Coordinates of N, CA and C in Angstrom, one line a residue:
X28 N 103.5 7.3 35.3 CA 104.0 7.3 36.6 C 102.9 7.8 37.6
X29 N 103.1 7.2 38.6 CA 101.4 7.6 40.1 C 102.6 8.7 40.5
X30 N 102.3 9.8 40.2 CA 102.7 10.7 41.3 C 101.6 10.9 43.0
X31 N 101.7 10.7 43.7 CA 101.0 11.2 44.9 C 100.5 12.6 44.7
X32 N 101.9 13.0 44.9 CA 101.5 14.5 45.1 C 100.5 15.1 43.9
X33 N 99.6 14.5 43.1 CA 99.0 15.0 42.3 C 97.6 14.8 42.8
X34 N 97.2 13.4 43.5 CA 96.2 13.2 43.8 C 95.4 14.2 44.8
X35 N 94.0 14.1 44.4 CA 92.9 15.1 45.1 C 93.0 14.4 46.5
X36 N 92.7 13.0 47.0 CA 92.9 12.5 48.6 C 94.0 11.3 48.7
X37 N 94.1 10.9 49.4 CA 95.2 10.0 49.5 C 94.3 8.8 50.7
X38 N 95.1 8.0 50.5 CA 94.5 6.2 51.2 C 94.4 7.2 53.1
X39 N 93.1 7.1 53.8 CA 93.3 7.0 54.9 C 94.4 6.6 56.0
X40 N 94.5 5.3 55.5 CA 95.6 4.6 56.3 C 96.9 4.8 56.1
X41 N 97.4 5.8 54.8 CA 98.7 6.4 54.6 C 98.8 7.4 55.0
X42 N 97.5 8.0 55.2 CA 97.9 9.7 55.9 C 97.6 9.6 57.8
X43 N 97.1 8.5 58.3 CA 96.7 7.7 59.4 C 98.2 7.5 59.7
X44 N 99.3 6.8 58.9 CA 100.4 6.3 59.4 C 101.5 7.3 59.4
X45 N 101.1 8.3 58.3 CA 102.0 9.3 58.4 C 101.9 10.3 59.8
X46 N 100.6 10.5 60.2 CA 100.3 11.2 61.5 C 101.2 10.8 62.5
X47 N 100.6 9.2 62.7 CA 101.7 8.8 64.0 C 103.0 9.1 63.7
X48 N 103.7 8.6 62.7 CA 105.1 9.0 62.4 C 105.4 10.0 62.8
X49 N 104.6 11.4 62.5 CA 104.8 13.0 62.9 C 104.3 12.9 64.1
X50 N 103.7 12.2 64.7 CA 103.8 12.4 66.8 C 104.9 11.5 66.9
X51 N 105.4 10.9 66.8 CA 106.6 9.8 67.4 C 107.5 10.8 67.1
X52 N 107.9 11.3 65.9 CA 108.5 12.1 65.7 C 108.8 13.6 67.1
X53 N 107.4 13.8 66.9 CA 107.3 15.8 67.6 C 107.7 14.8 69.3
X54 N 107.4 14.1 70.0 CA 107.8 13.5 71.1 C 109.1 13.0 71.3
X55 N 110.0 12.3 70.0 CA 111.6 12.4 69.6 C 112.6 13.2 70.1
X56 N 111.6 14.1 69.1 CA 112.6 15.2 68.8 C 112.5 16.5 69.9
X57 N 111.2 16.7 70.4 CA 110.9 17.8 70.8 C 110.1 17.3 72.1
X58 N 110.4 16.4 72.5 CA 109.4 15.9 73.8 C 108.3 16.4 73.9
X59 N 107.7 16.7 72.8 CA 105.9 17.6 72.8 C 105.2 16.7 72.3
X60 N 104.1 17.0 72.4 CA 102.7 16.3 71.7 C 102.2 17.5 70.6
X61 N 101.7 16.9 69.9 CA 101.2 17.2 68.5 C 100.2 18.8 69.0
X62 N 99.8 19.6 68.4 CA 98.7 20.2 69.0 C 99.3 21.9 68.0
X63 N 98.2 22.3 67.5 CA 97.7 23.9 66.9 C 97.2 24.8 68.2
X64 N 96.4 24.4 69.0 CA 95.4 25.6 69.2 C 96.3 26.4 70.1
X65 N 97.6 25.7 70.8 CA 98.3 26.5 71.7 C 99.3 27.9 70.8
X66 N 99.3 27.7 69.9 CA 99.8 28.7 68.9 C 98.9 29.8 68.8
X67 N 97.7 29.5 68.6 CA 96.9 30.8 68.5 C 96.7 31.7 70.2
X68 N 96.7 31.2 70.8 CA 96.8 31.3 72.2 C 97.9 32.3 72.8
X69 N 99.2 31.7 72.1 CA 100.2 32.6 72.5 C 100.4 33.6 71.4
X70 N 99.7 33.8 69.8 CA 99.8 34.9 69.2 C 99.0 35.7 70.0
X71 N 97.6 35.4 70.3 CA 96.8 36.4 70.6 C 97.2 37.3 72.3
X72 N 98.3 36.3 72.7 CA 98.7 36.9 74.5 C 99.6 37.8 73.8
X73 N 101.2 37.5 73.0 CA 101.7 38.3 72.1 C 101.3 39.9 71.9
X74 N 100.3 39.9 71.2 CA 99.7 41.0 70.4 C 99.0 41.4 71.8
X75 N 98.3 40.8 72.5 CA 98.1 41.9 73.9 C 99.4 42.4 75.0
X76 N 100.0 41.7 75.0 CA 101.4 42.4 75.2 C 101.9 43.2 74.6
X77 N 101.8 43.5 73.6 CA 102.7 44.3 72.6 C 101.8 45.6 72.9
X78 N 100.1 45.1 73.0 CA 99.3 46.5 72.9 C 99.9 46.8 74.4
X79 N 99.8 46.2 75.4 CA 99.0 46.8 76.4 C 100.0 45.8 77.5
X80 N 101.5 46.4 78.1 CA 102.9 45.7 78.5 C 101.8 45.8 80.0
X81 N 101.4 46.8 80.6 CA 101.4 46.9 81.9 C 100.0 46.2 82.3
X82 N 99.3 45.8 81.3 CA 98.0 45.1 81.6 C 98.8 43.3 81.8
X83 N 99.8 43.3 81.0 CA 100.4 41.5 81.1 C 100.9 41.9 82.5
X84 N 101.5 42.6 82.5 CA 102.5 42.8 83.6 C 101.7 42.6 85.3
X85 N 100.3 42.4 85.1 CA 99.9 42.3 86.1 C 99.0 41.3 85.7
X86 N 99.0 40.6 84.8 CA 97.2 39.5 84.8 C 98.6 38.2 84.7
X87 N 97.9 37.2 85.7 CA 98.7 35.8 86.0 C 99.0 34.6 85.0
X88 N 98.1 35.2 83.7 CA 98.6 34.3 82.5 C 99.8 34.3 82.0
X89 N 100.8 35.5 82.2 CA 101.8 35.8 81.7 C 102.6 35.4 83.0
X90 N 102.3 35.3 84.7 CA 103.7 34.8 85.3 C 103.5 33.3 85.3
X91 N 102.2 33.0 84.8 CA 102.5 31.4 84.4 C 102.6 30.4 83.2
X92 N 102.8 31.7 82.2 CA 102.7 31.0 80.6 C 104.1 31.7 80.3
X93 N 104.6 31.7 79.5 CA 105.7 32.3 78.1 C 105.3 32.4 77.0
X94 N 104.4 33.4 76.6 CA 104.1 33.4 74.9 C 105.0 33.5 74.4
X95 N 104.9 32.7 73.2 CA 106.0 32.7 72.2 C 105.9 32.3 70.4
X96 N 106.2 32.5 70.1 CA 106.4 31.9 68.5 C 107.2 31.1 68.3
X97 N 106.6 29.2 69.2 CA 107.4 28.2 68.9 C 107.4 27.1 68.8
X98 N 107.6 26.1 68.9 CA 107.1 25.0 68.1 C 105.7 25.0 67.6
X99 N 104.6 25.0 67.8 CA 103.4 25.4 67.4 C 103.0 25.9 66.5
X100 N 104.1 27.2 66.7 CA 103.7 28.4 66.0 C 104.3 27.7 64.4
X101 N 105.3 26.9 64.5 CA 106.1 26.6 63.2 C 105.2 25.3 62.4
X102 N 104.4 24.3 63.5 CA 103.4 24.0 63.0 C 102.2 24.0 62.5
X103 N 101.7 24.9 62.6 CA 100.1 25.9 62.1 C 100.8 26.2 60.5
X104 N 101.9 27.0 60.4 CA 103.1 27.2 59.6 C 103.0 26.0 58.7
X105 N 104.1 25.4 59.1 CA 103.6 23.6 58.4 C 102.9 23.6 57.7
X106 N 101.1 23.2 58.3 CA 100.4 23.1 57.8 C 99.8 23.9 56.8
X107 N 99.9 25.1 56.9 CA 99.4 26.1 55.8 C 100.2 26.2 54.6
X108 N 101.8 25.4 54.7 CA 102.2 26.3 53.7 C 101.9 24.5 53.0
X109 N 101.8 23.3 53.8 CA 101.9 21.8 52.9 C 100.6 21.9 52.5
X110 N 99.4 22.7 53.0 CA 97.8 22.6 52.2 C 98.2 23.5 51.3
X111 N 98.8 24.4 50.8 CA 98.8 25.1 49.9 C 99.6 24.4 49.1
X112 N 100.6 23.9 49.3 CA 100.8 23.1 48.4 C 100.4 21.4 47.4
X113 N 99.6 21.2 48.4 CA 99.0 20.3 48.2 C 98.0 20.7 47.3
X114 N 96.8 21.7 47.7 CA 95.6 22.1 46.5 C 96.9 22.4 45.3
X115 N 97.8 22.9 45.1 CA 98.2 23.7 44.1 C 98.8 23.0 43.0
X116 N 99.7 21.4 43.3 CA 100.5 20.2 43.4 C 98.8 19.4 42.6
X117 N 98.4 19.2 43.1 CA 97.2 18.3 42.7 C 95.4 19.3 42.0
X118 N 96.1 20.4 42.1 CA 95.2 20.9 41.3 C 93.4 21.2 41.7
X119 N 93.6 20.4 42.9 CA 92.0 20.7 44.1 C 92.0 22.2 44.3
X120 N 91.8 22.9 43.9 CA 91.7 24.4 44.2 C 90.6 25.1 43.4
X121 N 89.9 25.4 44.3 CA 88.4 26.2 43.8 C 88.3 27.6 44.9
X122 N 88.0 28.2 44.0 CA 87.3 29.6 44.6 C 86.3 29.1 45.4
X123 N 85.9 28.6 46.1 CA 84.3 29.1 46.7 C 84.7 29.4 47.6
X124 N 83.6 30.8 48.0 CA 83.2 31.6 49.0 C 82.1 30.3 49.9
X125 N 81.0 30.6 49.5 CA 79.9 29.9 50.2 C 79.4 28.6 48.8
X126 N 79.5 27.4 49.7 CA 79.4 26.4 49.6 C 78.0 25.5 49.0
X127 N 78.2 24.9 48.0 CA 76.2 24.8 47.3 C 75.4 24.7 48.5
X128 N 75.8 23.7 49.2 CA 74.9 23.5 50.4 C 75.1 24.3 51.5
X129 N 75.7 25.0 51.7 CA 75.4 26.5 52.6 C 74.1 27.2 51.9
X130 N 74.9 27.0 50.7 CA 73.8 28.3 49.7 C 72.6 28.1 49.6
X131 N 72.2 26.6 49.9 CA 70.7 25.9 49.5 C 70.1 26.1 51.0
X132 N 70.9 26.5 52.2 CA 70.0 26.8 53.3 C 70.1 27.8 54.0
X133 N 71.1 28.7 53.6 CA 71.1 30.2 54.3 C 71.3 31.3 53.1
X134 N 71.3 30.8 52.1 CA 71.4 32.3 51.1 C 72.9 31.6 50.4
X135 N 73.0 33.0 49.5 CA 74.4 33.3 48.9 C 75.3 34.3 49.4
X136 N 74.9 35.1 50.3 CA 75.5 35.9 51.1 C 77.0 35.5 51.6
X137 N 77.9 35.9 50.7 CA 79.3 35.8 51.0 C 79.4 36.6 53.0
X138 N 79.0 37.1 52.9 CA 79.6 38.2 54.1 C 79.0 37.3 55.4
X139 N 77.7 36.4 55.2 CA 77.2 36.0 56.1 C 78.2 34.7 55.9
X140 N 78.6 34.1 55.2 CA 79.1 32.8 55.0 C 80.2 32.9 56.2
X141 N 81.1 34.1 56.0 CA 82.1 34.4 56.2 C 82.1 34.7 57.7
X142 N 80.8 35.4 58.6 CA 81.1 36.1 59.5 C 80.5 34.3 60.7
X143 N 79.7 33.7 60.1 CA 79.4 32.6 61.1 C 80.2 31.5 60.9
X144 N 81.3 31.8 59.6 CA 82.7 30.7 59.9 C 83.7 31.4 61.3
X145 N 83.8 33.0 60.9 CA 85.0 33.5 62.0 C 84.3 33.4 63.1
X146 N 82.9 33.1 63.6 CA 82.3 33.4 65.3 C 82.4 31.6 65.3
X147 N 82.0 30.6 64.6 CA 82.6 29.0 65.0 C 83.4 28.8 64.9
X148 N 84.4 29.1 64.2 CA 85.7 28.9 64.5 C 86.1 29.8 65.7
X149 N 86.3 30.9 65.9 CA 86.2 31.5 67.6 C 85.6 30.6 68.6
X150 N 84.4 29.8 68.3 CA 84.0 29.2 69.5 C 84.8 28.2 69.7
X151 N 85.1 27.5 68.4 CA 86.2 25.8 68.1 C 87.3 26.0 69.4
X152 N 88.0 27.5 68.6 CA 89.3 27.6 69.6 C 89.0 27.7 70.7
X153 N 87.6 28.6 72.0 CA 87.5 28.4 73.3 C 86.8 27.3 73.5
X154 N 86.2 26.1 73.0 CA 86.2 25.0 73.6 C 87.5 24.3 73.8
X155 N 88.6 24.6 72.2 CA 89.6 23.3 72.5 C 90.4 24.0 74.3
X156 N 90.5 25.5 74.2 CA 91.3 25.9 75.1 C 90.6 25.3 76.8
X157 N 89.5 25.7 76.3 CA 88.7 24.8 77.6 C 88.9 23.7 78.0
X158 N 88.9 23.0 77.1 CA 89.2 21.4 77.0 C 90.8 20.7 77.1
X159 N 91.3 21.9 76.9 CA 93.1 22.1 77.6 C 93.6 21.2 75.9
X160 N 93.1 21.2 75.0 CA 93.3 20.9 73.5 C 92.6 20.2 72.9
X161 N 93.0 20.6 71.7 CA 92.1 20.6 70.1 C 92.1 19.2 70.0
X162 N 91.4 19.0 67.9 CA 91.2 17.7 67.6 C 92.5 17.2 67.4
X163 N 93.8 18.2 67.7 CA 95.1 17.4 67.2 C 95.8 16.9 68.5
X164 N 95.7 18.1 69.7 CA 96.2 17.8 70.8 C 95.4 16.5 71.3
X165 N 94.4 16.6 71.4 CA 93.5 14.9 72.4 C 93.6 14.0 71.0
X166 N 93.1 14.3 69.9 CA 92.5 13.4 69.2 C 93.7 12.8 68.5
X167 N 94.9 12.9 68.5 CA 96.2 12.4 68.1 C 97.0 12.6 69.3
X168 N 97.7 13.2 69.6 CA 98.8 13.0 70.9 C 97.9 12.4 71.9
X169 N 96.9 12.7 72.2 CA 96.4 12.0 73.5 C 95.8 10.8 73.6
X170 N 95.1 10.8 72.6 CA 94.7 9.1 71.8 C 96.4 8.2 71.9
X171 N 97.2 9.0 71.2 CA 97.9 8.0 71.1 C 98.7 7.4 72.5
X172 N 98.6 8.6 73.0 CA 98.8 8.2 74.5 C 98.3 6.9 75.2
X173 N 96.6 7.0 74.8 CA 96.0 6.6 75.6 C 95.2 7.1 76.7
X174 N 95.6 8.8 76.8 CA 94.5 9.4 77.6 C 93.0 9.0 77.7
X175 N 92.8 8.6 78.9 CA 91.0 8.5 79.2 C 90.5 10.1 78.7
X176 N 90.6 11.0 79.3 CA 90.7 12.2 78.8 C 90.9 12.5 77.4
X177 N 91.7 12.0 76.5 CA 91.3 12.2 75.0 C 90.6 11.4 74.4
X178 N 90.4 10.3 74.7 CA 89.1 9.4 74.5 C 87.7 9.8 74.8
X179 N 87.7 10.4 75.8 CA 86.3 11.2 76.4 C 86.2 12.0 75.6
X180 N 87.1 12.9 75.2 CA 87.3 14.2 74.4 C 86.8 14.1 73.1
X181 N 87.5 13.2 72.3 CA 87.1 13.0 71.1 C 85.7 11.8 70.9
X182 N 85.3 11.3 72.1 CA 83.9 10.7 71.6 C 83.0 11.9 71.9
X183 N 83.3 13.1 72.1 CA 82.3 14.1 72.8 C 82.1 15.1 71.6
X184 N 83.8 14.8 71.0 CA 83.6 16.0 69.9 C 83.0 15.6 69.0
X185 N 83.2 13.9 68.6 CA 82.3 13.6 67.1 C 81.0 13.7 67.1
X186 N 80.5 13.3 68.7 CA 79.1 13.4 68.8 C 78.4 15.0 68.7
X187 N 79.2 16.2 69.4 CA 78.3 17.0 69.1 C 78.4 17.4 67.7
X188 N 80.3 17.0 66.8 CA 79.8 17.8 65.3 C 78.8 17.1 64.4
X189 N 78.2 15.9 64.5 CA 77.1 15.0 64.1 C 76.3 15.9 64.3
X190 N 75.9 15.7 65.6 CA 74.4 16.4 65.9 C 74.3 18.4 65.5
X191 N 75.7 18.9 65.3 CA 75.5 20.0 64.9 C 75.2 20.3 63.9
X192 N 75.8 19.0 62.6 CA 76.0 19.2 61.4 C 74.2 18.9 61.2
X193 N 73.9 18.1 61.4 CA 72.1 17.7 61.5 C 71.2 18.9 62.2
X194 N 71.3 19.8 63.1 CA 70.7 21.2 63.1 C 71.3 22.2 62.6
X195 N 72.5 22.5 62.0 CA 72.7 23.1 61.0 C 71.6 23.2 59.6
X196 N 72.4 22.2 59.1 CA 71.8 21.6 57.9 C 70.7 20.7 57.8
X197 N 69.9 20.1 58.3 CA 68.7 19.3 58.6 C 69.4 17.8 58.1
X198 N 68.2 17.0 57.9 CA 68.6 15.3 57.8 C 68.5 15.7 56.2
X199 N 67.7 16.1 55.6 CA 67.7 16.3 54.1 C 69.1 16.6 53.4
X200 N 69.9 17.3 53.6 CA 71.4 17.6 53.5 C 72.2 16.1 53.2
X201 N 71.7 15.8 53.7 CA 72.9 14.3 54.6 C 72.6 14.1 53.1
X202 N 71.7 13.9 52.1 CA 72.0 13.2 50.6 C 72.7 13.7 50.0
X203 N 73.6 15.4 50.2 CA 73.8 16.0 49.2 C 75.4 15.7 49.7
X204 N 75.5 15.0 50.9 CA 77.1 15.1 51.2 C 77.9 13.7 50.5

C-alpha cells in the first residue's frame, strides 16, 4: 500500500492544491487570509504588556492593534505540530545542527550556526512586518488575490533570496545543492 504520510516529499502540485484549499478555506471560514508573521507580532506585543502594562498603555500600537493568541497564533501551532509530524510519520528526521555546506564555508561551530539563523530569521520577521506580510501572507493569500503588491513582493523576495544565497555561499555551492 502507498501510504503518503510516509513519504520524505510529496508531488508539488498536491501540496500547491492543498495550499489553495487551506486559503479558500481560512477566507470561508474565518474571512482571513493565510499569514504566520502576525502571530509572532502579537506574542512579542503580549509579553511586553505583561512586562511593562503602563509602557502599552501609552505607545499607539496597542490603541490600534489587539494582541492576541488567535487565529494565527493557532496556525504557526498547526504548522509545528503537522512538521513534526510529518518528519516523525515518514521518518525524515536528522539531528543536524550545522549543515555540510554551512560547514564547508563557515566552520562547524554549532553556536555560530545557531546565532546567524536567530539574527536572519529576526531580520525575515522585520522585513515581512515591513512589508505588512510574509512568504505566506503576499506569496499565497495575496497572489491568490491577485495583489500587484504580492506580486511585487514575491518577485522581490525570490530575487534577493537568489542573490543572497550566491553571497552567502558563492556559485561553487550551487553543485552541492
Amino acid at each position: 500500500m502507498n501510504n503518503p504520510l510516509v513519504h520524505k516529499s510529496w508531488s508539488p502540485w498536491i501540496v500547491g492544491i492543498g495550499i489553495g484549499v487551506l486559503s479558500w478555506f481560512a477566507f470561508w471560514s474565518a474571512n482571513h487570509p493565510l499569514g504566520i508573521t502576525t502571530a509572532f507580532e502579537h506574542t512579542a506585543a503580549l509579553i511586553i504588556q505583561g512586562i511593562s502594562p503602563e509602557f502599552a498603555d501609552s505607545n499607539s500600537y496597542y490603541q490600534e492593534e489587539s494582541p492576541k493568541i488567535g487565529w494565527e497564533w493557532m496556525l504557526v501551532l498547526g504548522v509545528f505540530i503537522g512538521s513534526l509530524i510529518s518528519s516523525i510519520t515518514s521518518g525524515d528526521r536528522e539531528r543536524i545542527t550545522v549543515p555540510p555546506m554551512w560547514a564547508r564555508r563557515f566552520g562547524s561551530s554549532a553556536a555560530l550556526r545557531l546565532t546567524v539563523a536567530f539574527f536572519a530569521g529576526a531580520l525575515m520577521m522585520f522585513g515581512a512586518r515591513l512589508a505588512s506580510g510574509c512568504t505566506s501572507g503576499h506569496g499565497i493569500s495575496g497572489n491568490l488575490q491577485l495583489a500587484a503588491s504580492s506580486w511585487l513582493f514575491s518577485i522581490i523576495f525570490f530575487a534577493v533570496a537568489i542573490l543572497t544565497a550566491f553571497l552567502v555561499y558563492g556559485r561553487k555551492e550551487g553543485d552541492h545543492v
